[in-house]
């Protein structure tokens, strides 16, 4: 039977993010997902022909392969589909729109109108969500020496890490990227509105998915010496009315676990403050495979194809 559904091709469908996107799209039943036979998935001509047939292509590829795929699409000229890139390749490229709809006023509309959108990284989604409103409101200077600590489930580490944890158990916890050159830092700095490069310390735990991103603050070093309540109020106002981003009260007991939002597209932000010590910790919780990857991609796809339910 004929269908009026928009069509989508996931270039890199067999990877973790691609599989997650495919599962979410199959559940929604709002788009027609087209695939290539496995033998043709690395054939440039076959991929270009598929791109010419669809309305939107999602790139779930390593950075260099994503750049090559974008170039393939551009060869189609006026027949080129819209592109949504899940890699790091185009996140700070001025010719691509950053796919964090709740990041700023009008961002969802910019995504909807854009021919090329870069899907955010998982860690930056939490960090930008916490920091940008404070910079915009003047509660945090753009040159503030920001430290970002984060822990992710091992599914964010790629196929080799996933297989190692699933097969061997893996370490209970480990810090990584201690050379301080993590690929998510440029987009975090740019879209958080920082002119000083943040110090980012990521880690991975022996749980499959889920994420916590935290930013510690000395309140008396901030302009106006705000309270924790002031920070909460600014965040709450910034995300008022959004479906997927919520600012919540601190969890009781001073503890927070990373898996509560698994299999959702939700992002929760909270402020933990000790007014006596004049210290605070901003915390973001999300699913690194949800709002940090596949969930965000489907949200952006819905905006780009002007489908209901984008949030």
mmCIF file of C-alpha atoms in Angstrom:
data_model
loop_
_atom_site.group_PDB
_atom_site.id
_atom_site.type_symbol
_atom_site.label_atom_id
_atom_site.label_comp_id
_atom_site.label_asym_id
_atom_site.label_seq_id
_atom_site.Cartn_x
_atom_site.Cartn_y
_atom_site.Cartn_z
ATOM 1 C CA UNK A 1 0.000 0.000 0.000
ATOM 2 C CA UNK A 2 1.243 3.555 -0.662
ATOM 3 C CA UNK A 3 2.436 5.527 2.337
ATOM 4 C CA UNK A 4 2.757 9.218 3.050
ATOM 5 C CA UNK A 5 5.255 8.602 5.794
ATOM 6 C CA UNK A 6 8.573 10.457 5.452
ATOM 7 C CA UNK A 7 11.447 8.088 4.719
ATOM 8 C CA UNK A 8 14.681 7.752 6.690
ATOM 9 C CA UNK A 9 17.969 5.943 6.059
ATOM 10 C CA UNK A 10 20.248 5.177 9.017
ATOM 11 C CA UNK A 11 23.808 5.112 7.672
ATOM 12 C CA UNK A 12 25.537 2.964 10.286
ATOM 13 C CA UNK A 13 22.425 1.161 11.454
ATOM 14 C CA UNK A 14 24.338 -1.776 12.956
ATOM 15 C CA UNK A 15 26.074 0.299 15.681
ATOM 16 C CA UNK A 16 24.804 0.933 19.199
ATOM 17 C CA UNK A 17 23.244 4.325 18.418
ATOM 18 C CA UNK A 18 21.882 3.167 15.066
ATOM 19 C CA UNK A 19 20.192 0.158 16.613
ATOM 20 C CA UNK A 20 18.730 2.353 19.338
ATOM 21 C CA UNK A 21 17.344 4.814 16.804
ATOM 22 C CA UNK A 22 15.892 2.028 14.677
ATOM 23 C CA UNK A 23 14.118 0.502 17.675
ATOM 24 C CA UNK A 24 12.641 3.857 18.676
ATOM 25 C CA UNK A 25 11.473 4.615 15.141
ATOM 26 C CA UNK A 26 9.921 1.172 14.735
ATOM 27 C CA UNK A 27 7.979 1.760 17.947
ATOM 28 C CA UNK A 28 6.751 5.181 16.780
ATOM 29 C CA UNK A 29 5.629 3.999 13.339
ATOM 30 C CA UNK A 30 5.713 7.581 12.041
ATOM 31 C CA UNK A 31 8.472 7.137 9.451
ATOM 32 C CA UNK A 32 9.432 4.548 6.878
ATOM 33 C CA UNK A 33 12.953 3.323 7.635
ATOM 34 C CA UNK A 34 14.867 2.095 4.592
ATOM 35 C CA UNK A 35 17.911 -0.142 4.803
ATOM 36 C CA UNK A 36 20.616 -1.502 2.535
ATOM 37 C CA UNK A 37 21.568 -5.177 2.396
ATOM 38 C CA UNK A 38 24.551 -5.827 4.672
ATOM 39 C CA UNK A 39 26.805 -6.429 1.664
ATOM 40 C CA UNK A 40 26.126 -2.890 0.373
ATOM 41 C CA UNK A 41 26.395 -0.921 3.603
ATOM 42 C CA UNK A 42 29.936 0.248 2.813
ATOM 43 C CA UNK A 43 29.342 0.741 -0.925
ATOM 44 C CA UNK A 44 29.452 4.521 -1.611
ATOM 45 C CA UNK A 45 27.348 4.266 -4.776
ATOM 46 C CA UNK A 46 24.640 2.220 -3.064
ATOM 47 C CA UNK A 47 24.588 4.570 -0.096
ATOM 48 C CA UNK A 48 24.377 7.647 -2.337
ATOM 49 C CA UNK A 49 21.503 6.084 -4.290
ATOM 50 C CA UNK A 50 19.694 5.372 -1.032
ATOM 51 C CA UNK A 51 20.276 8.944 0.137
ATOM 52 C CA UNK A 52 18.591 10.182 -3.044
ATOM 53 C CA UNK A 53 15.464 8.163 -2.192
ATOM 54 C CA UNK A 54 14.827 9.368 1.343
ATOM 55 C CA UNK A 55 13.840 12.550 3.151
ATOM 56 C CA UNK A 56 16.424 12.337 5.913
ATOM 57 C CA UNK A 57 19.649 10.446 6.594
ATOM 58 C CA UNK A 58 20.935 9.772 10.107
ATOM 59 C CA UNK A 59 24.704 9.310 10.264
ATOM 60 C CA UNK A 60 25.732 6.812 12.957
ATOM 61 C CA UNK A 61 29.357 6.589 11.918
ATOM 62 C CA UNK A 62 32.882 7.409 13.131
ATOM 63 C CA UNK A 63 33.848 11.047 12.556
ATOM 64 C CA UNK A 64 35.795 10.642 9.318
ATOM 65 C CA UNK A 65 33.179 8.310 7.844
ATOM 66 C CA UNK A 66 30.484 10.842 8.791
ATOM 67 C CA UNK A 67 32.335 13.574 6.911
ATOM 68 C CA UNK A 68 32.580 11.308 3.879
ATOM 69 C CA UNK A 69 28.883 10.465 4.095
ATOM 70 C CA UNK A 70 27.954 14.150 4.296
ATOM 71 C CA UNK A 71 30.022 14.767 1.182
ATOM 72 C CA UNK A 72 28.187 11.929 -0.591
ATOM 73 C CA UNK A 73 24.870 13.574 0.230
ATOM 74 C CA UNK A 74 26.078 16.962 -0.979
ATOM 75 C CA UNK A 75 26.873 15.427 -4.379
ATOM 76 C CA UNK A 76 23.113 15.067 -4.853
ATOM 77 C CA UNK A 77 22.632 18.831 -4.958
ATOM 78 C CA UNK A 78 18.968 19.788 -4.823
ATOM 79 C CA UNK A 79 18.032 16.127 -4.324
ATOM 80 C CA UNK A 80 20.091 15.866 -1.147
ATOM 81 C CA UNK A 81 18.196 14.702 1.960
ATOM 82 C CA UNK A 82 18.290 16.392 5.319
ATOM 83 C CA UNK A 83 21.179 15.147 7.459
ATOM 84 C CA UNK A 84 21.303 14.350 11.168
ATOM 85 C CA UNK A 85 24.826 13.476 12.311
ATOM 86 C CA UNK A 86 25.291 11.426 15.473
ATOM 87 C CA UNK A 87 29.095 11.716 15.431
ATOM 88 C CA UNK A 88 31.384 14.436 16.782
ATOM 89 C CA UNK A 89 32.390 15.498 13.272
ATOM 90 C CA UNK A 90 30.132 18.534 12.816
ATOM 91 C CA UNK A 91 29.143 19.635 16.321
ATOM 92 C CA UNK A 92 31.141 22.863 16.279
ATOM 93 C CA UNK A 93 30.740 23.444 12.528
ATOM 94 C CA UNK A 94 28.945 26.736 11.901
ATOM 95 C CA UNK A 95 27.203 25.222 8.855
ATOM 96 C CA UNK A 96 25.417 22.674 11.049
ATOM 97 C CA UNK A 97 22.715 23.380 13.625
ATOM 98 C CA UNK A 98 23.307 21.983 17.109
ATOM 99 C CA UNK A 99 20.563 19.523 17.986
ATOM 100 C CA UNK A 100 19.753 20.447 21.596
ATOM 101 C CA UNK A 101 16.204 21.830 21.237
ATOM 102 C CA UNK A 102 15.938 23.052 24.833
ATOM 103 C CA UNK A 103 19.338 24.779 24.829
ATOM 104 C CA UNK A 104 18.100 28.271 23.941
ATOM 105 C CA UNK A 105 14.990 30.143 22.940
ATOM 106 C CA UNK A 106 14.171 29.376 19.320
ATOM 107 C CA UNK A 107 16.576 26.426 19.077
ATOM 108 C CA UNK A 108 13.826 23.910 18.324
ATOM 109 C CA UNK A 109 12.631 26.135 15.479
ATOM 110 C CA UNK A 110 16.172 26.423 14.129
ATOM 111 C CA UNK A 111 16.494 22.639 14.165
ATOM 112 C CA UNK A 112 13.163 22.256 12.372
ATOM 113 C CA UNK A 113 14.320 24.581 9.592
ATOM 114 C CA UNK A 114 17.857 23.219 9.260
ATOM 115 C CA UNK A 115 19.058 20.966 6.431
ATOM 116 C CA UNK A 116 21.952 19.682 8.559
ATOM 117 C CA UNK A 117 21.798 19.010 12.307
ATOM 118 C CA UNK A 118 24.475 17.620 14.619
ATOM 119 C CA UNK A 119 23.193 15.437 17.454
ATOM 120 C CA UNK A 120 24.815 16.432 20.782
ATOM 121 C CA UNK A 121 27.165 14.256 22.792
ATOM 122 C CA UNK A 122 25.872 12.611 25.952
ATOM 123 C CA UNK A 123 28.199 14.346 28.413
ATOM 124 C CA UNK A 124 27.733 17.795 26.784
ATOM 125 C CA UNK A 125 23.951 17.459 26.989
ATOM 126 C CA UNK A 126 24.184 17.326 30.773
ATOM 127 C CA UNK A 127 26.960 19.886 31.110
ATOM 128 C CA UNK A 128 25.488 22.457 28.726
ATOM 129 C CA UNK A 129 22.075 21.965 30.290
ATOM 130 C CA UNK A 130 23.516 22.929 33.677
ATOM 131 C CA UNK A 131 25.964 25.677 32.744
ATOM 132 C CA UNK A 132 24.517 27.681 29.860
ATOM 133 C CA UNK A 133 21.523 29.169 31.725
ATOM 134 C CA UNK A 134 23.804 30.379 34.514
ATOM 135 C CA UNK A 135 26.187 32.036 32.047
ATOM 136 C CA UNK A 136 23.280 33.601 30.153
ATOM 137 C CA UNK A 137 21.800 34.954 33.400
ATOM 138 C CA UNK A 138 25.138 36.369 34.564
ATOM 139 C CA UNK A 139 25.385 34.080 37.578
ATOM 140 C CA UNK A 140 28.508 32.458 36.153
ATOM 141 C CA UNK A 141 31.186 34.429 34.249
ATOM 142 C CA UNK A 142 32.061 33.075 30.821
ATOM 143 C CA UNK A 143 35.676 32.762 31.971
ATOM 144 C CA UNK A 144 34.792 30.857 35.159
ATOM 145 C CA UNK A 145 37.152 27.905 35.787
ATOM 146 C CA UNK A 146 34.522 25.184 35.381
ATOM 147 C CA UNK A 147 35.159 21.594 36.423
ATOM 148 C CA UNK A 148 32.867 18.876 35.075
ATOM 149 C CA UNK A 149 32.851 15.391 36.570
ATOM 150 C CA UNK A 150 30.809 12.624 34.998
ATOM 151 C CA UNK A 151 30.149 8.903 35.063
ATOM 152 C CA UNK A 152 28.522 6.899 32.281
ATOM 153 C CA UNK A 153 27.385 3.356 31.768
ATOM 154 C CA UNK A 154 29.748 1.301 29.648
ATOM 155 C CA UNK A 155 27.442 1.319 26.596
ATOM 156 C CA UNK A 156 28.814 4.773 25.802
ATOM 157 C CA UNK A 157 32.305 3.364 25.242
ATOM 158 C CA UNK A 158 31.689 1.643 21.920
ATOM 159 C CA UNK A 159 31.532 -1.970 20.831
ATOM 160 C CA UNK A 160 34.895 -3.060 22.241
ATOM 161 C CA UNK A 161 34.110 -1.755 25.729
ATOM 162 C CA UNK A 162 30.586 -3.169 25.647
ATOM 163 C CA UNK A 163 31.835 -6.617 24.679
ATOM 164 C CA UNK A 164 34.541 -6.534 27.360
ATOM 165 C CA UNK A 165 32.069 -5.633 30.116
ATOM 166 C CA UNK A 166 29.426 -8.086 28.917
ATOM 167 C CA UNK A 167 31.947 -10.906 28.559
ATOM 168 C CA UNK A 168 34.436 -10.351 31.334
ATOM 169 C CA UNK A 169 32.633 -8.154 33.844
ATOM 170 C CA UNK A 170 34.985 -5.231 33.329
ATOM 171 C CA UNK A 171 36.328 -2.961 36.083
ATOM 172 C CA UNK A 172 33.802 -1.700 38.600
ATOM 173 C CA UNK A 173 34.819 1.890 37.891
ATOM 174 C CA UNK A 174 37.557 3.706 36.025
ATOM 175 C CA UNK A 175 38.552 7.250 35.172
ATOM 176 C CA UNK A 176 39.584 7.805 31.583
ATOM 177 C CA UNK A 177 40.682 10.555 29.174
ATOM 178 C CA UNK A 178 43.163 11.744 31.807
ATOM 179 C CA UNK A 179 45.194 13.379 29.058
ATOM 180 C CA UNK A 180 42.425 16.027 29.284
ATOM 181 C CA UNK A 181 41.669 15.963 25.555
ATOM 182 C CA UNK A 182 38.200 14.389 25.468
ATOM 183 C CA UNK A 183 36.416 14.979 22.159
ATOM 184 C CA UNK A 184 33.316 16.374 23.899
ATOM 185 C CA UNK A 185 35.111 19.390 25.366
ATOM 186 C CA UNK A 186 34.877 21.693 22.288
ATOM 187 C CA UNK A 187 31.095 21.488 21.989
ATOM 188 C CA UNK A 188 30.672 21.772 25.756
ATOM 189 C CA UNK A 189 32.730 24.947 25.861
ATOM 190 C CA UNK A 190 31.111 26.495 22.788
ATOM 191 C CA UNK A 191 27.452 25.884 23.612
ATOM 192 C CA UNK A 192 27.778 26.410 27.351
ATOM 193 C CA UNK A 193 28.987 29.929 26.517
ATOM 194 C CA UNK A 194 32.415 29.537 28.116
ATOM 195 C CA UNK A 195 35.536 31.296 26.893
ATOM 196 C CA UNK A 196 37.765 29.380 29.307
ATOM 197 C CA UNK A 197 38.205 25.695 28.480
ATOM 198 C CA UNK A 198 36.452 23.583 31.142
ATOM 199 C CA UNK A 199 38.263 20.817 33.000
ATOM 200 C CA UNK A 200 36.426 17.604 32.164
ATOM 201 C CA UNK A 201 36.953 14.352 34.098
ATOM 202 C CA UNK A 202 34.841 11.483 32.690
ATOM 203 C CA UNK A 203 34.529 7.987 34.094
ATOM 204 C CA UNK A 204 32.766 4.728 33.331
ATOM 205 C CA UNK A 205 31.069 2.314 35.716
ATOM 206 C CA UNK A 206 30.106 -1.331 35.420
ATOM 207 C CA UNK A 207 26.481 -0.677 34.536
ATOM 208 C CA UNK A 208 25.183 -0.727 30.987
ATOM 209 C CA UNK A 209 23.514 2.669 30.641
ATOM 210 C CA UNK A 210 22.708 5.797 32.596
ATOM 211 C CA UNK A 211 24.732 8.924 33.334
ATOM 212 C CA UNK A 212 25.428 11.573 35.945
ATOM 213 C CA UNK A 213 27.175 14.851 35.085
ATOM 214 C CA UNK A 214 28.153 17.148 37.958
ATOM 215 C CA UNK A 215 29.630 20.636 38.271
ATOM 216 C CA UNK A 216 30.971 21.652 41.717
ATOM 217 C CA UNK A 217 30.856 25.341 42.646
ATOM 218 C CA UNK A 218 32.128 27.646 45.389
ATOM 219 C CA UNK A 219 29.167 30.001 45.628
ATOM 220 C CA UNK A 220 31.155 32.971 46.933
ATOM 221 C CA UNK A 221 33.303 32.956 43.770
ATOM 222 C CA UNK A 222 30.233 33.643 41.609
ATOM 223 C CA UNK A 223 28.938 37.163 40.848
ATOM 224 C CA UNK A 224 26.526 38.320 43.514
ATOM 225 C CA UNK A 225 27.333 35.311 45.699
ATOM 226 C CA UNK A 226 24.107 33.477 44.843
ATOM 227 C CA UNK A 227 22.420 30.835 46.946
ATOM 228 C CA UNK A 228 21.593 27.356 45.789
ATOM 229 C CA UNK A 229 18.009 28.530 45.519
ATOM 230 C CA UNK A 230 19.074 31.264 43.108
ATOM 231 C CA UNK A 231 20.761 28.715 40.860
ATOM 232 C CA UNK A 232 17.728 26.444 40.981
ATOM 233 C CA UNK A 233 15.413 29.329 40.081
ATOM 234 C CA UNK A 234 17.474 30.288 37.018
ATOM 235 C CA UNK A 235 17.546 26.688 35.771
ATOM 236 C CA UNK A 236 13.835 26.224 36.421
ATOM 237 C CA UNK A 237 12.957 29.351 34.447
ATOM 238 C CA UNK A 238 15.253 28.363 31.551
ATOM 239 C CA UNK A 239 13.499 25.023 31.038
ATOM 240 C CA UNK A 240 9.944 25.944 31.929
ATOM 241 C CA UNK A 241 7.459 24.330 29.554
ATOM 242 C CA UNK A 242 9.759 21.703 28.035
ATOM 243 C CA UNK A 243 8.637 18.080 27.939
ATOM 244 C CA UNK A 244 11.993 16.339 28.219
ATOM 245 C CA UNK A 245 14.065 18.599 30.486
ATOM 246 C CA UNK A 246 13.014 19.078 34.114
ATOM 247 C CA UNK A 247 14.599 20.882 37.039
ATOM 248 C CA UNK A 248 13.896 18.831 40.149
ATOM 249 C CA UNK A 249 14.431 19.173 43.877
ATOM 250 C CA UNK A 250 17.492 17.435 45.357
ATOM 251 C CA UNK A 251 17.003 13.773 46.138
ATOM 252 C CA UNK A 252 16.638 12.984 49.822
ATOM 253 C CA UNK A 253 19.625 11.547 51.627
ATOM 254 C CA UNK A 254 22.216 13.323 49.510
ATOM 255 C CA UNK A 255 22.516 10.399 47.085
ATOM 256 C CA UNK A 256 21.779 10.058 43.374
ATOM 257 C CA UNK A 257 22.041 6.976 41.194
ATOM 258 C CA UNK A 258 22.539 7.121 37.412
ATOM 259 C CA UNK A 259 20.051 4.597 36.018
ATOM 260 C CA UNK A 260 16.652 6.060 36.959
ATOM 261 C CA UNK A 261 16.019 7.619 33.520
ATOM 262 C CA UNK A 262 17.146 4.649 31.427
ATOM 263 C CA UNK A 263 15.117 4.017 28.264
ATOM 264 C CA UNK A 264 13.674 7.543 28.324
ATOM 265 C CA UNK A 265 14.495 10.794 26.549
ATOM 266 C CA UNK A 266 14.441 12.739 29.821
ATOM 267 C CA UNK A 267 17.082 15.025 31.315
ATOM 268 C CA UNK A 268 16.816 15.938 35.012
ATOM 269 C CA UNK A 269 18.758 18.846 36.497
ATOM 270 C CA UNK A 270 19.177 19.555 40.187
ATOM 271 C CA UNK A 271 21.135 21.772 42.584
ATOM 272 C CA UNK A 272 22.610 20.376 45.792
ATOM 273 C CA UNK A 273 23.759 23.212 48.045
ATOM 274 C CA UNK A 274 25.273 23.606 51.503
ATOM 275 C CA UNK A 275 24.631 27.227 52.416
ATOM 276 C CA UNK A 276 26.707 27.016 55.576
ATOM 277 C CA UNK A 277 29.754 25.973 53.583
ATOM 278 C CA UNK A 278 28.723 28.139 50.595
ATOM 279 C CA UNK A 279 29.238 25.243 48.227
ATOM 280 C CA UNK A 280 26.990 23.625 45.634
ATOM 281 C CA UNK A 281 27.002 20.808 43.111
ATOM 282 C CA UNK A 282 24.932 21.005 39.946
ATOM 283 C CA UNK A 283 23.868 17.550 38.734
ATOM 284 C CA UNK A 284 22.383 16.312 35.474
ATOM 285 C CA UNK A 285 20.939 12.826 35.130
ATOM 286 C CA UNK A 286 20.100 11.216 31.796
ATOM 287 C CA UNK A 287 20.303 7.999 29.819
ATOM 288 C CA UNK A 288 23.481 8.153 27.731
ATOM 289 C CA UNK A 289 21.639 6.090 25.090
ATOM 290 C CA UNK A 290 18.443 8.162 25.404
ATOM 291 C CA UNK A 291 18.669 11.952 25.683
ATOM 292 C CA UNK A 292 22.412 11.391 25.255
ATOM 293 C CA UNK A 293 22.130 9.630 21.879
ATOM 294 C CA UNK A 294 19.230 7.766 20.244
ATOM 295 C CA UNK A 295 16.425 9.529 22.081
ATOM 296 C CA UNK A 296 17.798 12.943 21.188
ATOM 297 C CA UNK A 297 18.237 11.849 17.577
ATOM 298 C CA UNK A 298 14.601 10.817 17.290
ATOM 299 C CA UNK A 299 13.507 14.083 18.935
ATOM 300 C CA UNK A 300 15.563 16.025 16.385
ATOM 301 C CA UNK A 301 14.274 13.886 13.527
ATOM 302 C CA UNK A 302 10.704 14.647 14.571
ATOM 303 C CA UNK A 303 11.470 18.363 14.517
ATOM 304 C CA UNK A 304 13.274 18.198 11.161
ATOM 305 C CA UNK A 305 10.436 16.233 9.557
ATOM 306 C CA UNK A 306 7.814 18.295 11.410
ATOM 307 C CA UNK A 307 6.193 15.275 13.028
ATOM 308 C CA UNK A 308 4.062 15.349 16.166
ATOM 309 C CA UNK A 309 5.646 14.483 19.498
ATOM 310 C CA UNK A 310 8.978 16.307 19.162
ATOM 311 C CA UNK A 311 8.573 17.943 22.575
#
